[in-house]
Short mmCIF file of C-alpha atoms in Angstrom, two decimals:
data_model
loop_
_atom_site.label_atom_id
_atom_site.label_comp_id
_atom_site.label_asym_id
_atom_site.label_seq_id
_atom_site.Cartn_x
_atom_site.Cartn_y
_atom_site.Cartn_z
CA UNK K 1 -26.07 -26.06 -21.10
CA UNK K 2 -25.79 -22.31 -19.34
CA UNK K 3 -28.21 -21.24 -16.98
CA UNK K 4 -29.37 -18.40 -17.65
CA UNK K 5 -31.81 -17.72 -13.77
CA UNK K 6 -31.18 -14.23 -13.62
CA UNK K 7 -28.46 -13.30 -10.74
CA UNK K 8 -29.32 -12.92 -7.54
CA UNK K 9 -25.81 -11.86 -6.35
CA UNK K 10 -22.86 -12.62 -4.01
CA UNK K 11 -23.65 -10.79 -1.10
CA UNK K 12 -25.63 -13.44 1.13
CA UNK K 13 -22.17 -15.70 0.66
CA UNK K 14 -20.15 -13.04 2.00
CA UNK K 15 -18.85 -13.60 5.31
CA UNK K 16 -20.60 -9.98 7.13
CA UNK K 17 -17.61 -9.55 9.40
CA UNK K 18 -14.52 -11.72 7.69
CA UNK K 19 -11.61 -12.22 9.34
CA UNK K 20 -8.78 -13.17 6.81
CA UNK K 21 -8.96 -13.91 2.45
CA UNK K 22 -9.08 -17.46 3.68
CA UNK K 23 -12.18 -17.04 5.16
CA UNK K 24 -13.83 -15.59 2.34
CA UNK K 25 -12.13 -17.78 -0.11
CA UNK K 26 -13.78 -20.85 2.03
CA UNK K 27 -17.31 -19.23 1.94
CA UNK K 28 -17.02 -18.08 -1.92
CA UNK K 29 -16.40 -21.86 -2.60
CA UNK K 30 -19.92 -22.07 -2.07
CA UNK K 31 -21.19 -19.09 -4.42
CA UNK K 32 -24.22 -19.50 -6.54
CA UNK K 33 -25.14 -15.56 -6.67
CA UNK K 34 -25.23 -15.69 -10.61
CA UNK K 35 -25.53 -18.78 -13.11
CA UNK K 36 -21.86 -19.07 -14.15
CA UNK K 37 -21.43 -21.04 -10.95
CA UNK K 38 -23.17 -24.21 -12.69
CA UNK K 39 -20.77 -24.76 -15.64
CA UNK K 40 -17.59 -23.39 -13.72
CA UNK K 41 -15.36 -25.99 -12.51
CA UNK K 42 -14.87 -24.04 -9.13
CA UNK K 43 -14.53 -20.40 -8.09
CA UNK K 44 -11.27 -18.89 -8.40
CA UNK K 45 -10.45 -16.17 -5.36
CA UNK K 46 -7.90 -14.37 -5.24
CA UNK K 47 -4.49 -14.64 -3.80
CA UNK K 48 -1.06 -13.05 -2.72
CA UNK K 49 0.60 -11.15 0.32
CA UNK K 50 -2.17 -10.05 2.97
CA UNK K 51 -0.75 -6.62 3.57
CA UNK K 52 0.18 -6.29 -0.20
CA UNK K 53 1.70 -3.14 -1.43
CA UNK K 54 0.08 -3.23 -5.08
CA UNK K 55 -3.66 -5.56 -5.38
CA UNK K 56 -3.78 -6.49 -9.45
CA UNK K 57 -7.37 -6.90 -10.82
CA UNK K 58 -8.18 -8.32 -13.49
CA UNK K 59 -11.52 -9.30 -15.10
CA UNK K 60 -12.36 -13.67 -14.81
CA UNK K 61 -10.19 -16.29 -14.98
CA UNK K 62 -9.74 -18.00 -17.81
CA UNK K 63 -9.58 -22.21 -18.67
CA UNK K 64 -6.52 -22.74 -16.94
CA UNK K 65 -7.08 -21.03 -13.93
CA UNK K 66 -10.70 -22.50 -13.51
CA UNK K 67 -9.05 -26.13 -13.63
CA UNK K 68 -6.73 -25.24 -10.77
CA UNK K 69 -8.22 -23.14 -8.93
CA UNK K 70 -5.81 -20.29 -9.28
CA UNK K 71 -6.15 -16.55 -10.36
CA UNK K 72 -3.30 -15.45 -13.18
CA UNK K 73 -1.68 -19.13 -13.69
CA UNK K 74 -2.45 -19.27 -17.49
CA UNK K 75 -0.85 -17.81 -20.44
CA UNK K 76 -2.01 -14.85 -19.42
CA UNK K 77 -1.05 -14.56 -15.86
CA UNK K 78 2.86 -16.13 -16.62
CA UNK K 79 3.03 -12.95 -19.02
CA UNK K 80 2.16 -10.72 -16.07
CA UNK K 81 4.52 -12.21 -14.04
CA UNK K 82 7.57 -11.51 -16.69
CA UNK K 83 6.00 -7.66 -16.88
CA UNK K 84 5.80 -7.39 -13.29
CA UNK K 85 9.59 -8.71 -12.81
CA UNK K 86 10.29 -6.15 -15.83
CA UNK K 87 8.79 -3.24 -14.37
CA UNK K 88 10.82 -4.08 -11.08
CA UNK K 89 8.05 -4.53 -9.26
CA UNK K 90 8.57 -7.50 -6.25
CA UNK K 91 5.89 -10.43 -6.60
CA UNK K 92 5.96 -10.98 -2.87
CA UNK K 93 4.54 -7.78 -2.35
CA UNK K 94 1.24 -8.16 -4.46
CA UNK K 95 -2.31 -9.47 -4.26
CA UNK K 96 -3.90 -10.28 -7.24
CA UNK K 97 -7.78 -11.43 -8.12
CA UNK K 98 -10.40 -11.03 -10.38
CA UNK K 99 -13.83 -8.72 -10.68
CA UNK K 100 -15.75 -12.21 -11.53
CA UNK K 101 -14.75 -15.39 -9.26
CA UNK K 102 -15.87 -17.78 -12.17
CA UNK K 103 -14.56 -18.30 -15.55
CA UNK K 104 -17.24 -17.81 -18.43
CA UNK K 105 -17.53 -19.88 -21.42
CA UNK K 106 -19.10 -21.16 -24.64
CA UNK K 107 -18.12 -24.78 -25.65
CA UNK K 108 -17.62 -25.31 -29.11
CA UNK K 109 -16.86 -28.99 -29.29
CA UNK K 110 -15.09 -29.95 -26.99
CA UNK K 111 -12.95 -26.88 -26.41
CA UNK K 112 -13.92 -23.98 -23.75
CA UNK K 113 -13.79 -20.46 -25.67
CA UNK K 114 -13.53 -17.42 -23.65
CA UNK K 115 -16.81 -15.31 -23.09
CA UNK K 116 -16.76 -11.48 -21.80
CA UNK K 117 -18.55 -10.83 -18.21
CA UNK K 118 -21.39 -9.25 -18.53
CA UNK K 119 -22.87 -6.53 -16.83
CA UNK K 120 -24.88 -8.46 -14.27
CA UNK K 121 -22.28 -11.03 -13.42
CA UNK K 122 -19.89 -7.81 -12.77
CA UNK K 123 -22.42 -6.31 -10.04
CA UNK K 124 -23.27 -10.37 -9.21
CA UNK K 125 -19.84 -10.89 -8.22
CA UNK K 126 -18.87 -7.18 -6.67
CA UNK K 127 -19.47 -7.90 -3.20
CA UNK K 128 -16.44 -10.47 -3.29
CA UNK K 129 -14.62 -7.63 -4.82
CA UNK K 130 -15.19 -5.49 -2.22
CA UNK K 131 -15.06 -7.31 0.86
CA UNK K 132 -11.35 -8.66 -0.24
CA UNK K 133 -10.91 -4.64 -0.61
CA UNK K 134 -11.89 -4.66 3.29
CA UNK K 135 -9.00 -6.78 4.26
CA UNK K 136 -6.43 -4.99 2.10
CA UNK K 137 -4.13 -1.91 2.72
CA UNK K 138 -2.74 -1.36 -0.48
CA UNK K 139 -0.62 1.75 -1.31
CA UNK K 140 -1.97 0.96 -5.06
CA UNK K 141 -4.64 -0.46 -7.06
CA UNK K 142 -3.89 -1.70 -10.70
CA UNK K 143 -6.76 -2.36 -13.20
CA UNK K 144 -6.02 -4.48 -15.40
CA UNK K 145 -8.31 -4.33 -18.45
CA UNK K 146 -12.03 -3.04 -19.58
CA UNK K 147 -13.59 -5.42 -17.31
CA UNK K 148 -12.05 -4.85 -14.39
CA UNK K 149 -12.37 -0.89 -15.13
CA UNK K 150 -16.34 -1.15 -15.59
CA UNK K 151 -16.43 -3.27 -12.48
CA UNK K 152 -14.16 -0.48 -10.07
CA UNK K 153 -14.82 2.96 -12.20
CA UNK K 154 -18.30 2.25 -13.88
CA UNK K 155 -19.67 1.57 -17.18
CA UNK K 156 -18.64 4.55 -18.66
CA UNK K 157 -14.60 3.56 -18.24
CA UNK K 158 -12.18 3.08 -20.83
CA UNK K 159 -8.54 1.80 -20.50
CA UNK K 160 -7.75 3.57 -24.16
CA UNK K 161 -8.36 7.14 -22.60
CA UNK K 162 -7.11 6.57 -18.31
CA UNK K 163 -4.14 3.77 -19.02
CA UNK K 164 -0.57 4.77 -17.35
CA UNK K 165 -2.43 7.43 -15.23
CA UNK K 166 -2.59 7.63 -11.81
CA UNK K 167 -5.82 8.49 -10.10
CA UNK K 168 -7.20 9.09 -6.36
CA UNK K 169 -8.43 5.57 -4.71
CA UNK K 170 -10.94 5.26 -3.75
CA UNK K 171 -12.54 8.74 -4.88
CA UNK K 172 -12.45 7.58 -8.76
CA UNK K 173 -14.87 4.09 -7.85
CA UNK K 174 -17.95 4.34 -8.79
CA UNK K 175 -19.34 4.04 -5.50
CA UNK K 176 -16.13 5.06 -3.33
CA UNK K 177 -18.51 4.44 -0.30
CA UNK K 178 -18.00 0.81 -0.81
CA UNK K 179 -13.99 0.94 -0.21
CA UNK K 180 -13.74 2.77 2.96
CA UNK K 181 -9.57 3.02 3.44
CA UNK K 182 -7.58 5.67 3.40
CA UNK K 183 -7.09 7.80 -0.07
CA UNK K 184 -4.43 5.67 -1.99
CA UNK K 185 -3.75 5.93 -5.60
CA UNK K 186 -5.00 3.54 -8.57
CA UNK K 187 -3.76 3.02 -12.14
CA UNK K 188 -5.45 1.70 -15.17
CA UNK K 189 -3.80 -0.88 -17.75
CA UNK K 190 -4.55 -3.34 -20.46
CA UNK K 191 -4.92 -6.81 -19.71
CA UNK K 192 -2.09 -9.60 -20.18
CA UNK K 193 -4.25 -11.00 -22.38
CA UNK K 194 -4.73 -8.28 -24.67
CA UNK K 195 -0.67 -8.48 -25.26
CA UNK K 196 -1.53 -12.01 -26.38
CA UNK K 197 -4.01 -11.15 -28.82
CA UNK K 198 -2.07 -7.81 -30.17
CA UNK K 199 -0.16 -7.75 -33.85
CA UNK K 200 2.64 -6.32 -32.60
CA UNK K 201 3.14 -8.22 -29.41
CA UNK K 202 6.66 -6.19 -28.48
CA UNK K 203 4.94 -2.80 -28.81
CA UNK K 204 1.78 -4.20 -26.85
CA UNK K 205 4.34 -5.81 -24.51
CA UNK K 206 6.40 -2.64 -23.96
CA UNK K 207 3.44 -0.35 -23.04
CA UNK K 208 2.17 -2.68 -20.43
CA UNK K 209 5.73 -2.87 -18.95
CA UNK K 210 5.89 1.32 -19.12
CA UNK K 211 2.70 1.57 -17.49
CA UNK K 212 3.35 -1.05 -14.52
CA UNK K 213 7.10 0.79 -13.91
CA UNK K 214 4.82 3.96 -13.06
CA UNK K 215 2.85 1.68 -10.82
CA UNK K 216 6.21 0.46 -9.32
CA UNK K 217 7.40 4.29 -8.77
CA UNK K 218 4.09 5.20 -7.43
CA UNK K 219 4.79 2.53 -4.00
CA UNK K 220 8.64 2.97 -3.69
#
C-alpha cells in the first residue's frame, strides 16, 4: 500500500555544502522527504558529464529506471538518446536527471502503471533539483515535459505555449534565487514519452528533434 504521511521534504538529506553529484547521489540514497520513498525500489539521481554543456530534465523515472537505478534507460530515455544523436547534439557533453528522484506508481495486478507527480512531491523533491543545479555550469537547460516545467517555471507553465523557445536561465525559474549561476539560456520540450504515447509518432518524433537542434545551436 502507498503512504500517504504528508511530505516533509528533501532538504534535511541534502548534503549543505556538497562537493561532487556523487556525494549527493550517496546521501539521496537515503531520502524519505515524501512517501514515494516506501514503495520505490530506490532513488534514481541523476547522471552525465560534471561540467555538462546541456543538463536534460525530465519529470520521474519510470519502471525501468527505478529497477536499475538509472535516469532515462527505459523506452523513454533510448528514444531521447536517438533524438539527441539526431539533433547533433554529443551525449558526452550532457547531464541528465529528473524533478522527482522516485518513480510513482499504482499496481494493478501485478504490473506497475505510471502515476503523475504531484504538486507536493515536486516541491518534496526540489531541493535535490537544485543543489545538483549548484554543481553544474551548463550553457543550457532543457525541460523536458509539463512536470519538469511546473517544477523549474511554476505551476502556471505549459510546454504547448513556451516549447522550441529559448528563454533567460535562471531569470524565467520560479524562484531564480534558488539557481545562483551566471544568466544562461533554457528551452522547453515535450517529453520522450509523450512521442511514445502520440498518434502520429513521426510528426511527434520530428518536433522533438526540431526543438533539441535549436538547443544544439544555442551551445555551439
Amino acid at each position: 500500500m502507498h503512504r500517504t504521511d504528508a511530505p516533509v521534504g528533501a532538504q534535511q538529506w541534502v548534503p549543505p555544502h556538497p562537493r561532487s553529484v556523487d556525494e549527493l547521489k550517496s546521501a539521496a540514497a537515503e531520502c524519505h522527504g515524501c512517501e514515494l520513498y516506501a514503495n520505490a525500489t530506490q532513488t534514481v539521481f541523476g547522471r552525465g558529464a560534471p561540467h555538462a554543456k546541456i543538463v536534460f530534465v525530465g519529470e520521474q523515472p519510470g519502471d525501468v529506471e527505478d529497477r536499475h537505478g538509472l535516469p532515462f534507460v527505459g523506452p523513454a530515455g533510448r528514444l531521447l538518446r536517438e533524438a539527441v544523436d539526431d539533433a547533433g547534439i554529443d551525449p558526452g557533453e550532457l547531464y541528465i536527471t529528473n524533478a522527482v528522484k522516485h518513480f510513482r506508481f499504482e499496481l494493478r495486478g501485478s504490473r506497475r502503471i505510471h502515476q503523475n507527480p504531484g504538486p507536493a512531491h515536486i516541491t518534496a523533491c526540489r531541493p535535490w533539483l537544485v543543489s545538483e543545479f549548484s554543481l553544474l555550469k551548463p550553457k543550457l537547460v532543457v525541460i523536458l515535459g509539463a512536470t519538469a516545467g511546473k517544477a523549474l517555471l511554476g505551476p502556471s507553465f505549459r510546454v504547448t505555449k513556451s516549447r522550441g523557445q529559448l528563454m533567460p536561465w535562471p531569470a524565467s525559474a520560479q524562484h531564480p534565487e534558488d539557481f545562483p549561476v551566471e544568466e544562461i539560456q533554457a528551452l522547453a520540450t515535450i517529453h520522450p514519452s509523450a512521442v511514445l504515447r502520440a498518434d502520429d509518432r513521426e510528426t511527434a518524433y520530428r518536433g522533438l528533434v526540431d526543438d533539441l537542434r535549436v538547443a544544439a545551436a544555442a551551445v555551439a
